Amino acid sequence: MTLSWTVGEPIKDTKAPSGPIEERWDTRRFQAKLVNPANKRKLTVIVVGTGLAGGSAAATLGELGYKVKSFCYQDSPRRAHSIAAQGGINAAKNYRGDGDSIHRLFYDTVKGGDFRARESNVYRLAQVSVNIIDQAVAQGVPFAREYGGLLDTRSFGGAQVSRTFYARGQTGQQLLLGAYQALERQIAAGTVEMNTRHEMLELVVSDGRARGIVVRDLVTGEVETHLADAVVLATGGYGNVFFLSTNAKGCNTTAIWRAHRKGAMFANPCYTQIHPTCIPVSGEYQSKLTLMSESLRNDGRVWVPLRKGDDRVPADIPEDERDYYLERIYPAFGNLVPRDIASRAAKNVCDEGRGVGPGGLGVYLDFADAIARLGRGAVEKKYGNLFEMYERITGENPYETPMRIYPAVHYTMGGLWVDYDLQSTIPGLFVIGEANFSDHGANRLGASALMQGLADGYFVLPTTLGDYLAGAGGFGEVDEAEVAQAQAAVQEKIDRLLAVNGTRTADSYHRELGRLMWDYCGMERTDASLRKALERIPELREEFWNNVKVPGDDEGLNQALERAGRVADFFDLAELMCLDALHRTESCGGHFRAESQDADGEALRDDEHFAYVGAWEWSPEGPILHKEELEYEYVKMTQRSYK
Amino acid sequence: MSERATSTGKAGMNLTLKIWRQNGSSDRGRMVTYEVKDVSPDMSFLEMLDVLNERLTLEGDDPVAFDHDCREGICGMCGMVINGVAHGEQRATTTCQLHMRHFEDGATVTIEPWRAAPFPVVKDLVVDRSAFDRIIQAGGFISVPAGSAPDAHAVPVPKDDADAAFDAATCIGCGACVAACPNGSASLFTAAKITHLGLLPQGQPERASRAKAMVEQMDAEGFGGCTNTGECTAVCPKGIPLDAIARMNADYLKTASK
């Protein structure tokens, strides 16, 4: 049975000012009410998550003088998965004088997002991008530099200007440590109270406003409620719904899903980014996938054997029996086509039976030409750490034999719906970073995630949150019945999970759900595949709730219990993702509906019917779709072409 | 997702694991032996433990608690002493990046948590490393509130300094240095941050106060002193060089002599 859904009233962002796009953020900042410094000390803000968005937001709010309570499930705020971002961060500095500008970064982002993002937000992101680099450098982030002492940049992900700042292959790590250090400074100053190894399991809504959260102390097992004047969710993406992804093992949807169940709309859940260059799956025990930086495609050539089922080692396959398919299909961009296109092309050749490696789910990324042209030393200098990482995981030496790569789930563009102020449909609940539906439309450009997380946390939220808090003039006491109900709901779920005592582990259900999502709601979606998923997910969920085995009890550290709770929410989210994908019969960005492609097999948008954000409201009778129409005043909608 | 289990073609291995089990910080703890069969050489060390935990769960036993998150060698959350070596014998590798192809069929593998008084055991292989956060709180930052920064090109940084600062900044805060040190010293961790920030022009105004505050916090947490054994740098997954400690001492002495 397919989940039934209805269409509700349209939704609209009312916070972005009108007028010339270059002036909107300035106007909004001027309009935003200020909180008097003495009053800031009396206002408490909860920030959940300590990645680039949450870490920078908590630190900045602390600097401003608010009382901040920060939460993360890891043992230290420095562990958040932003740390794993490799490539770099975009900023419209135009230090190269190569024609970059705020307008160009804005334009590239709107186009790259396949015209499914809000113009005002994206323009602001491009404006703020320059401040992020200044901030990071001042904090001591050791970006790559030229011999003259100035910052180095590179071109990334098909951009024609060199606007990506980087710190070798560890840009995310360095930026996160910058935010983490700023956060620790505020913890020492007493403005931020840090709660590590605490997981948010419920949102407290009182009198229509977000006023707190229920968390589980993962060490003692205690369920606690924390109250505040506003709640900020910076809990990242939900790519782990696929079980295998490049996300950290702990990444989950619980915080945003619980908020969704309490009234926050969930926008564009089906927009998933599949990254083309990851190390393929090696066996059934596989616990996660590792990304190899996209920069490898600058010098590596992607190919598969011309002939189906050719199982010769790559060195034995002569040049004329190889298919460099990206260069063949996309002669202009070749191996540098955008992520979604490269991913789908890899899937297609593997579906034809020409994939390589275990299970035939891989394609070669070959550096032989680059080594011949540049010398091994030069290749090592550029990619040495990546080659080492590859060898450590696969046991194969990429200097001698081509790498094997395959696409993997990497990022989710969808998330909780927010207005220009980053406020969700629950007053007082703000959502930042990957957790919101963000500025990336249907496809995120490389090196833009770090930019958005830090823009939200350092610069946007601290302004807009002040406007909310100043306007309220005190929210009154939190309804005790709401607190009791939220806490009871959390305890009830824990008790229920522990009571089943069935015959399968939560991980085994998660794996099965992930496989199902990958097969039916992955790189290519069809009406039939999505209907099949929508039939199967509720069955599997029911089996989970009747047959899962969660060992131990709720007292003290119980990692299996933590995982089971997350899997339970992934089931519900998976269903909404499939429904969103089913209703959006067009292809756009990371969402490819096989029914909607042009004669060349490229994604075909349907702007007449789908130029909107699909924001879903939860209701007991089934999801309600609210459409936010997207208008393009500054960028003309065109069909992307990379041929 | 595939029928074939290994890319190296090596067959599955059987191993004897001796794992430290400790139910909370007040429990005395003990080594417990587990047999694992048919371990694929392509598995990571943590995937091997995942498989064991799935089995223990279904058998009604308590699965082994261990910290991990990114599983790509950068978050610093995982860490175990494997056969007596922090993160195992493979150099410059976190536990999550260690693969089973480096073990022999039939081998016995001992697995223990980081052992140091400032890192109390939470459960089994999970320890509390919050002392590291408090060392950073003491001064491991540059004080620059959001929005107050000058243009990024206002101060050029010589490339060599930037590169050396980066090398120190790659520390992942895993704590292997402490686990490996016979004195339980956190000098390499502390020195890495002092070196990173002290090499940059932006870090100069607070350079002396930073070194003093961080070293004093390190001592207050109960970490031991450094006697230059170099065990820390040998196990460091990021290869933080030992001379960072000399730099920390130099910065510290400058403040002490004032």
XYZ file of N, CA and C in Angstrom, chain A residues 173-384:
636
model
N 38.883 19.359 8.032
C 39.517 19.200 9.350
C 40.011 20.549 9.869
N 40.715 21.271 9.034
C 41.307 22.520 9.497
C 40.251 23.572 9.814
N 39.216 23.643 8.984
C 38.154 24.609 9.274
C 37.391 24.217 10.533
N 37.163 22.918 10.707
C 36.430 22.485 11.891
C 37.250 22.755 13.148
N 38.540 22.505 13.076
C 39.361 22.765 14.257
C 39.363 24.260 14.583
N 39.293 25.100 13.568
C 39.179 26.542 13.811
C 37.907 26.863 14.588
N 36.789 26.272 14.143
C 35.513 26.505 14.833
C 35.533 25.865 16.220
N 36.113 24.684 16.303
C 36.198 23.960 17.589
C 37.005 24.763 18.605
N 38.103 25.342 18.149
C 38.936 26.113 19.062
C 38.199 27.375 19.532
N 37.470 28.002 18.620
C 36.665 29.163 19.009
C 35.605 28.738 20.029
N 35.043 27.541 19.813
C 34.033 27.017 20.736
C 34.652 26.728 22.102
N 35.808 26.082 22.119
C 36.460 25.767 23.398
C 36.796 27.055 24.147
N 37.154 28.088 23.399
C 37.459 29.369 24.033
C 36.222 29.900 24.766
N 35.060 29.736 24.143
C 33.822 30.190 24.781
C 33.435 29.286 25.956
N 33.747 28.018 25.854
C 33.466 27.111 26.976
C 34.285 27.579 28.188
N 35.559 27.901 27.928
C 36.411 28.379 29.015
C 35.891 29.703 29.565
N 35.331 30.525 28.684
C 34.818 31.833 29.115
C 33.489 31.701 29.865
N 32.916 30.518 29.836
C 31.682 30.287 30.582
C 30.408 30.654 29.839
N 30.532 31.036 28.557
C 29.310 31.377 27.811
C 28.666 30.146 27.187
N 29.462 29.106 26.961
C 28.915 27.886 26.362
C 29.082 26.730 27.350
N 27.975 26.018 27.564
C 28.045 24.787 28.357
C 28.056 23.631 27.370
N 29.110 22.832 27.411
C 29.249 21.749 26.424
C 28.733 20.438 27.002
N 27.929 19.741 26.231
C 27.425 18.434 26.638
C 27.822 17.406 25.594
N 28.951 16.733 25.811
C 29.377 15.695 24.867
C 28.683 14.387 25.233
N 28.749 13.432 24.310
C 28.092 12.128 24.500
C 26.649 12.287 24.978
N 25.956 13.241 24.367
C 24.527 13.432 24.609
C 23.837 13.421 23.251
N 22.792 12.647 23.127
C 22.084 12.579 21.843
C 20.673 13.130 21.987
N 20.329 14.056 21.095
C 18.968 14.607 21.116
C 17.980 13.577 20.590
N 16.917 13.337 21.362
C 15.924 12.343 20.948
C 14.517 12.925 20.798
N 14.327 14.164 21.222
C 12.999 14.768 21.069
C 13.111 16.283 21.201
N 12.153 16.963 20.554
C 12.076 18.417 20.640
C 10.925 18.775 21.579
N 11.129 19.797 22.391
C 10.049 20.264 23.259
C 9.434 21.517 22.634
N 8.148 21.417 22.322
C 7.431 22.567 21.762
C 6.381 22.995 22.785
N 6.419 24.272 23.139
C 5.463 24.761 24.127
C 4.853 26.051 23.595
N 3.559 26.146 23.644
C 2.852 27.314 23.157
C 3.255 27.634 21.708
N 3.467 26.565 20.928
C 3.796 26.736 19.514
C 5.244 27.089 19.230
N 6.077 27.182 20.266
C 7.476 27.554 20.046
C 8.407 26.436 20.495
N 9.557 26.327 19.781
C 10.584 25.358 20.192
C 11.231 25.899 21.459
N 11.172 25.116 22.530
C 11.671 25.604 23.821
C 12.665 24.658 24.493
N 12.990 23.571 23.839
C 13.948 22.691 24.504
C 14.099 21.371 23.786
N 14.920 20.532 24.358
C 15.142 19.214 23.769
C 15.212 18.165 24.889
N 14.898 16.935 24.495
C 15.119 15.808 25.401
C 16.320 15.054 24.859
N 17.268 14.777 25.728
C 18.483 14.089 25.293
C 18.698 12.849 26.157
N 19.512 11.951 25.628
C 19.956 10.828 26.453
C 21.439 11.019 26.696
N 21.825 10.994 27.959
C 23.241 10.994 28.310
C 23.750 9.594 27.975
N 24.602 9.511 26.971
C 24.982 8.194 26.456
C 25.865 7.420 27.433
N 26.458 8.111 28.399
C 27.316 7.413 29.372
C 26.508 6.878 30.545
N 25.617 7.714 31.085
C 24.838 7.258 32.246
C 23.506 6.627 31.829
N 23.074 6.907 30.599
C 21.793 6.393 30.131
C 20.605 7.250 30.550
N 20.880 8.282 31.319
C 19.793 9.112 31.830
C 19.124 9.933 30.725
N 17.808 10.029 30.795
C 17.053 10.864 29.850
C 16.815 12.215 30.517
N 17.296 13.286 29.883
C 17.238 14.625 30.497
C 16.526 15.596 29.573
N 15.913 16.612 30.159
C 15.317 17.684 29.365
C 16.106 18.968 29.585
N 16.399 19.666 28.519
C 17.063 20.971 28.604
C 16.159 22.004 27.949
N 15.928 23.101 28.659
C 15.025 24.128 28.138
C 15.809 25.366 27.705
N 15.208 26.130 26.805
C 15.894 27.310 26.274
C 14.878 28.261 25.660
N 15.375 29.390 25.171
C 14.517 30.345 24.483
C 14.450 30.071 22.985
N 15.448 29.364 22.487
C 15.425 28.967 21.072
C 16.283 27.714 20.923
N 16.008 26.949 19.864
C 16.745 25.719 19.603
C 17.305 25.784 18.186
N 18.580 25.465 18.057
C 19.229 25.438 16.742
C 19.651 24.007 16.448
N 19.199 23.465 15.323
C 19.632 22.128 14.934
C 20.718 22.250 13.869
N 21.847 21.625 14.141
C 22.958 21.615 13.190
C 23.470 20.189 13.152
N 22.552 19.277 12.844
C 22.822 17.860 13.047
C 23.177 17.120 11.765
N 23.450 17.873 10.698
C 23.981 17.239 9.497
C 22.941 16.554 8.635
N 23.426 15.784 7.675
C 22.564 15.157 6.677
C 22.129 13.756 7.066
N 21.337 13.156 6.168
C 20.731 11.863 6.479
C 21.155 10.773 5.495
N 22.356 10.938 4.909
C 22.826 9.973 3.906
C 22.912 8.547 4.426
N 23.002 8.394 5.737
C 23.096 7.044 6.293
C 21.787 6.268 6.217
N 20.745 6.875 5.678
C 19.532 6.098 5.425
C 19.871 4.962 4.452
N 20.925 5.170 3.656
C 21.373 4.151 2.692
C 22.317 3.127 3.338
N 22.477 3.181 4.639
C 23.448 2.407 5.409
C 24.861 2.694 4.937
N 25.167 2.356 3.685
C 26.504 2.648 3.185
C 26.530 4.050 2.601
N 27.402 4.874 3.147
C 27.576 6.211 2.608
C 28.934 6.695 3.058
N 29.296 7.897 2.633
C 30.584 8.436 3.086
C 30.432 9.161 4.421
N 29.233 9.176 4.980
C 29.013 9.784 6.297
C 29.718 8.973 7.384
N 29.909 9.639 8.530
C 30.422 8.911 9.690
C 29.346 7.937 10.160
N 29.774 6.922 10.909
C 28.822 5.893 11.324
C 27.690 6.449 12.182
N 27.989 7.474 12.958
C 26.969 7.981 13.874
C 25.985 8.955 13.258
N 26.263 9.442 12.056
C 25.378 10.433 11.430
C 23.967 9.857 11.326
N 22.981 10.647 11.669
C 21.625 10.107 11.665
C 20.597 11.216 11.489
N 19.356 10.797 11.325
C 18.291 11.757 11.037
C 17.445 12.073 12.257
N 17.740 11.435 13.385
C 16.811 11.504 14.515
C 16.440 12.923 14.932
N 17.421 13.803 15.090
C 17.103 15.155 15.569
C 16.134 15.862 14.613
N 16.440 15.839 13.320
C 15.556 16.558 12.394
C 14.240 15.801 12.195
N 14.296 14.488 12.295
C 13.051 13.739 12.120
C 12.098 13.979 13.278
N 12.643 14.028 14.498
C 11.775 14.304 15.652
C 11.187 15.707 15.512
N 11.989 16.658 15.044
C 11.486 18.020 14.848
C 10.397 18.029 13.777
N 10.596 17.221 12.743
C 9.589 17.101 11.687
C 8.267 16.592 12.269
N 8.380 15.593 13.109
C 7.169 15.035 13.724
C 6.482 16.046 14.645
N 7.244 17.033 15.109
C 6.675 18.063 15.980
C 6.211 19.298 15.205
N 6.275 19.232 13.867
C 5.713 20.341 13.103
C 6.641 21.053 12.136
N 7.918 20.700 12.126
C 8.831 21.344 11.169
C 8.673 20.649 9.812
N 8.494 21.430 8.784
C 8.341 20.805 7.456
C 9.679 20.315 6.940
N 9.619 19.241 6.182
C 10.824 18.613 5.623
C 10.811 18.884 4.121
N 11.842 19.573 3.633
C 11.848 19.982 2.231
C 12.746 19.097 1.368
N 12.237 18.771 0.210
C 13.003 18.055 -0.818
C 13.769 16.839 -0.311
N 13.146 15.974 0.473
C 13.909 14.854 1.042
C 14.564 13.965 -0.018
N 14.056 13.988 -1.242
C 14.607 13.053 -2.239
C 15.917 13.534 -2.859
N 16.313 14.789 -2.600
C 17.541 15.283 -3.228
C 18.771 14.730 -2.516
N 19.409 13.770 -3.164
C 20.559 13.080 -2.583
C 21.739 13.245 -3.521
N 22.891 13.527 -2.985
C 24.045 13.606 -3.869
C 24.871 12.330 -3.803
N 25.112 11.785 -4.983
C 25.916 10.581 -5.079
C 27.274 11.023 -5.622
N 28.313 10.738 -4.885
C 29.652 11.177 -5.278
C 30.291 10.112 -6.161
N 30.847 10.520 -7.306
C 31.308 9.503 -8.259
C 32.598 8.778 -7.866
N 33.438 9.409 -7.030
C 34.738 8.774 -6.805
C 34.904 8.264 -5.378
N 34.328 7.097 -5.124
C 34.500 6.461 -3.821
C 35.109 5.078 -4.022
N 35.687 4.561 -2.960
C 36.266 3.223 -3.050
C 35.115 2.211 -3.018
N 35.084 1.265 -3.983
C 33.936 0.361 -4.074
C 33.789 -0.555 -2.854
N 32.610 -1.124 -2.745
C 32.306 -2.097 -1.686
C 33.163 -3.346 -1.882
N 33.725 -3.886 -0.775
C 34.533 -5.098 -0.958
C 33.856 -6.342 -0.427
N 32.849 -6.193 0.426
C 32.186 -7.412 0.909
C 30.967 -7.098 1.753
N 30.304 -8.128 2.210
C 29.047 -7.997 2.953
C 29.223 -7.277 4.290
N 30.425 -7.348 4.834
C 30.705 -6.759 6.148
C 30.918 -5.248 6.056
N 30.983 -4.713 4.825
C 31.313 -3.304 4.608
C 30.510 -2.389 5.524
N 31.197 -1.494 6.242
C 30.480 -0.672 7.203
C 30.315 0.768 6.744
N 31.178 1.207 5.840
C 31.035 2.567 5.316
C 31.811 2.674 4.007
N 31.623 3.767 3.317
C 32.354 3.964 2.071
C 33.267 5.166 2.209
N 34.397 5.090 1.558
C 35.375 6.165 1.681
C 35.487 6.909 0.364
N 35.430 8.208 0.490
C 35.499 9.057 -0.681
C 36.953 9.281 -1.073
N 37.185 9.313 -2.352
C 38.491 9.754 -2.836
C 38.236 11.109 -3.484
N 39.001 12.110 -3.095
C 38.689 13.463 -3.536
C 38.462 13.539 -5.039
N 37.464 14.341 -5.345
C 37.100 14.603 -6.728
C 38.263 15.183 -7.534
N 39.215 15.810 -6.847
C 40.346 16.409 -7.555
C 41.101 15.360 -8.362
N 40.947 14.088 -8.007
C 41.617 13.020 -8.755
C 41.198 12.999 -10.218
N 39.973 13.469 -10.478
C 39.504 13.442 -11.866
C 40.211 14.485 -12.727
N 40.969 15.403 -12.104
C 41.745 16.349 -12.901
C 42.817 15.634 -13.717
N 43.358 14.544 -13.171
C 44.438 13.840 -13.863
C 44.149 12.381 -14.185
N 43.163 11.804 -13.500
C 42.861 10.403 -13.752
C 41.890 10.268 -14.918
N 42.013 9.170 -15.649
C 41.083 8.916 -16.762
C 40.184 7.740 -16.396
N 38.897 7.941 -16.581
C 37.928 6.923 -16.198
C 37.660 5.995 -17.373
N 37.746 4.679 -17.135
C 37.429 3.735 -18.210
C 36.927 2.407 -17.688
N 36.308 1.657 -18.587
C 35.936 0.256 -18.335
C 36.280 -0.533 -19.601
N 36.356 -1.853 -19.515
C 36.598 -2.635 -20.732
C 35.456 -2.433 -21.732
N 35.819 -2.459 -22.996
C 34.830 -2.290 -24.057
C 33.859 -3.468 -24.068
N 34.439 -4.635 -23.768
C 33.664 -5.873 -23.872
C 33.083 -6.254 -22.509
N 31.845 -6.727 -22.553
C 31.160 -7.200 -21.363
C 31.890 -8.388 -20.745
N 31.988 -8.424 -19.436
C 32.541 -9.599 -18.759
C 34.024 -9.822 -19.000
N 34.712 -8.792 -19.458
C 36.160 -8.899 -19.678
C 36.860 -8.934 -18.322
N 37.376 -10.100 -17.898
C 37.937 -10.151 -16.551
C 39.464 -10.174 -16.544
N 40.087 -9.732 -17.638
C 41.542 -9.614 -17.648
C 41.983 -8.520 -16.665
N 43.204 -8.633 -16.159
C 43.699 -7.540 -15.315
C 43.871 -6.324 -16.217
N 43.739 -5.128 -15.651
C 43.732 -3.918 -16.502
C 44.953 -3.783 -17.404
N 46.104 -4.201 -16.928
C 47.318 -4.050 -17.739
C 47.241 -4.880 -19.020
N 46.460 -5.965 -18.989
C 46.364 -6.845 -20.169
C 45.303 -6.383 -21.152
N 44.600 -5.334 -20.837
C 43.562 -4.867 -21.761
C 44.166 -3.775 -22.644
N 44.309 -4.049 -23.929
C 44.951 -3.064 -24.806
C 44.089 -1.807 -24.963
N 44.752 -0.739 -25.327
C 44.135 0.574 -25.455
C 42.834 0.530 -26.266
N 42.846 -0.190 -27.386
C 41.657 -0.155 -28.256
C 40.526 -1.058 -27.749
N 40.770 -1.718 -26.604
C 39.658 -2.495 -26.030
C 39.176 -1.862 -24.732
N 39.529 -0.571 -24.554
C 39.073 0.177 -23.388
C 38.079 1.240 -23.839
N 37.122 1.522 -22.955
C 36.157 2.574 -23.263
C 36.317 3.698 -22.239
N 36.940 4.798 -22.682
C 37.034 5.985 -21.818
C 35.712 6.723 -21.984
N 34.691 6.188 -21.303
C 33.324 6.584 -21.646
C 32.994 8.046 -21.369
N 33.576 8.647 -20.332
C 33.251 10.069 -20.081
C 33.824 10.949 -21.188
N 35.044 10.619 -21.619
C 35.655 11.394 -22.704
C 34.885 11.187 -24.007
N 34.341 9.964 -24.172
C 33.589 9.657 -25.393
C 32.246 10.392 -25.401
N 31.508 10.330 -24.286
C 30.159 10.896 -24.280
C 30.173 12.419 -24.104
N 31.119 12.904 -23.302
C 31.167 14.353 -23.002
C 32.501 14.945 -23.433
N 32.717 15.062 -24.734
C 34.038 15.489 -25.194
C 34.479 16.850 -24.645
N 33.551 17.755 -24.358
C 33.959 19.088 -23.879
C 34.470 19.031 -22.449
N 33.766 18.339 -21.583
C 34.145 18.297 -20.166
C 34.918 17.033 -19.795
N 34.735 15.979 -20.569
C 35.481 14.744 -20.343
C 35.318 14.215 -18.934
N 36.453 13.933 -18.290
C 36.424 13.335 -16.953
C 35.975 14.309 -15.875
N 35.775 15.576 -16.246
C 35.432 16.597 -15.246
C 33.946 16.978 -15.221
N 33.095 16.150 -15.780
C 31.659 16.459 -15.735
C 31.198 16.488 -14.269
N 30.080 17.225 -13.984
C 29.615 17.284 -12.595
C 29.325 15.915 -11.988
N 29.254 15.949 -10.656
C 29.137 14.711 -9.891
C 27.982 13.816 -10.318
N 26.805 14.403 -10.472
C 25.640 13.561 -10.770
C 25.803 12.865 -12.118
N 26.386 13.575 -13.078
C 26.542 13.007 -14.420
C 27.598 11.892 -14.419
N 28.705 12.143 -13.732
C 29.759 11.127 -13.656
C 29.250 9.871 -12.944
N 28.452 10.076 -11.913
C 27.935 8.939 -11.139
C 27.009 8.075 -11.987
N 26.102 8.736 -12.673
C 25.126 7.976 -13.454
C 25.782 7.240 -14.608
N 26.789 7.870 -15.196
C 27.497 7.213 -16.303
C 28.184 5.943 -15.804
N 28.743 5.991 -14.582
C 29.389 4.808 -14.020
C 28.367 3.699 -13.790
N 27.216 4.089 -13.280
C 26.161 3.101 -13.046
C 25.746 2.440 -14.359
N 25.616 3.279 -15.410
C 25.176 2.745 -16.696
C 26.133 1.698 -17.246
N 27.442 1.993 -17.204
C 28.385 1.010 -17.765
C 28.419 -0.257 -16.916
N 28.212 -0.113 -15.610
C 28.183 -1.302 -14.752
C 26.909 -2.108 -14.994
N 25.804 -1.397 -15.209
C 24.554 -2.094 -15.525
C 24.675 -2.879 -16.832
N 25.512 -2.368 -17.732
C 25.733 -3.081 -19.006
C 26.624 -4.301 -18.824
N 27.118 -4.514 -17.603
C 27.970 -5.683 -17.339
C 29.434 -5.417 -17.616
N 29.817 -4.132 -17.703
C 31.215 -3.835 -18.005
C 31.976 -3.312 -16.779
N 31.343 -3.407 -15.609
C 32.005 -2.949 -14.379
C 33.158 -3.861 -14.000
N 34.050 -3.358 -13.159
C 35.239 -4.121 -12.781
C 35.308 -4.305 -11.265
N 36.105 -5.287 -10.837
C 36.287 -5.539 -9.400
C 35.168 -6.397 -8.839
N 35.185 -6.581 -7.510
C 34.204 -7.460 -6.865
C 32.771 -7.093 -7.232
N 32.018 -8.072 -7.722
C 30.614 -7.835 -8.039
C 30.381 -6.987 -9.274
N 31.461 -6.595 -9.951
C 31.310 -5.785 -11.158
C 30.784 -4.390 -10.863
N 30.959 -3.925 -9.623
C 30.493 -2.590 -9.275
C 31.688 -1.663 -9.071
N 32.317 -1.314 -10.183
C 33.451 -0.408 -10.127
C 33.890 -0.029 -11.526
N 34.564 1.108 -11.632
C 35.172 1.518 -12.906
C 36.611 1.926 -12.591
N 37.453 1.921 -13.609
C 38.840 2.291 -13.369
C 39.032 3.803 -13.410
N 39.929 4.272 -12.530
C 40.394 5.656 -12.580
C 41.906 5.524 -12.730
N 42.369 5.824 -13.916
C 43.712 5.412 -14.326
C 44.660 6.612 -14.389
N 45.802 6.470 -13.713
C 46.776 7.564 -13.675
C 48.001 7.307 -14.544
N 47.951 6.237 -15.340
C 49.126 5.876 -16.141
C 49.544 7.029 -17.063
N 48.581 7.656 -17.721
C 48.912 8.768 -18.630
C 49.507 9.945 -17.869
N 48.907 10.250 -16.706
C 49.390 11.377 -15.910
C 50.810 11.103 -15.423
N 51.075 9.873 -15.042
C 52.421 9.526 -14.560
C 53.424 9.634 -15.708
N 53.015 9.181 -16.906
C 53.900 9.274 -18.070
C 54.158 10.737 -18.443
N 53.116 11.561 -18.296
C 53.221 12.954 -18.720
C 53.950 13.810 -17.686
N 53.597 13.651 -16.421
C 54.116 14.543 -15.376
C 55.254 13.926 -14.574
N 55.372 12.625 -14.639
C 56.348 11.933 -13.799
C 55.690 11.494 -12.509
N 56.179 10.391 -11.951
C 55.581 9.851 -10.741
C 55.683 10.843 -9.580
N 56.811 11.547 -9.515
C 57.022 12.501 -8.419
C 55.941 13.562 -8.374
N 55.608 14.107 -9.534
C 54.607 15.181 -9.581
C 53.237 14.652 -9.180
N 52.924 13.453 -9.616
C 51.625 12.858 -9.263
C 51.579 12.594 -7.759
N 52.717 12.142 -7.231
C 52.783 11.854 -5.809
C 52.591 13.120 -4.978
N 53.194 14.194 -5.456
C 53.100 15.457 -4.744
C 51.646 15.929 -4.664
N 50.946 15.750 -5.775
C 49.557 16.205 -5.837
C 48.610 15.293 -5.062
N 48.796 13.992 -5.219
C 47.774 13.062 -4.733
C 48.316 12.020 -3.761
N 49.562 12.218 -3.310
C 50.225 11.191 -2.497
C 49.382 10.658 -1.357
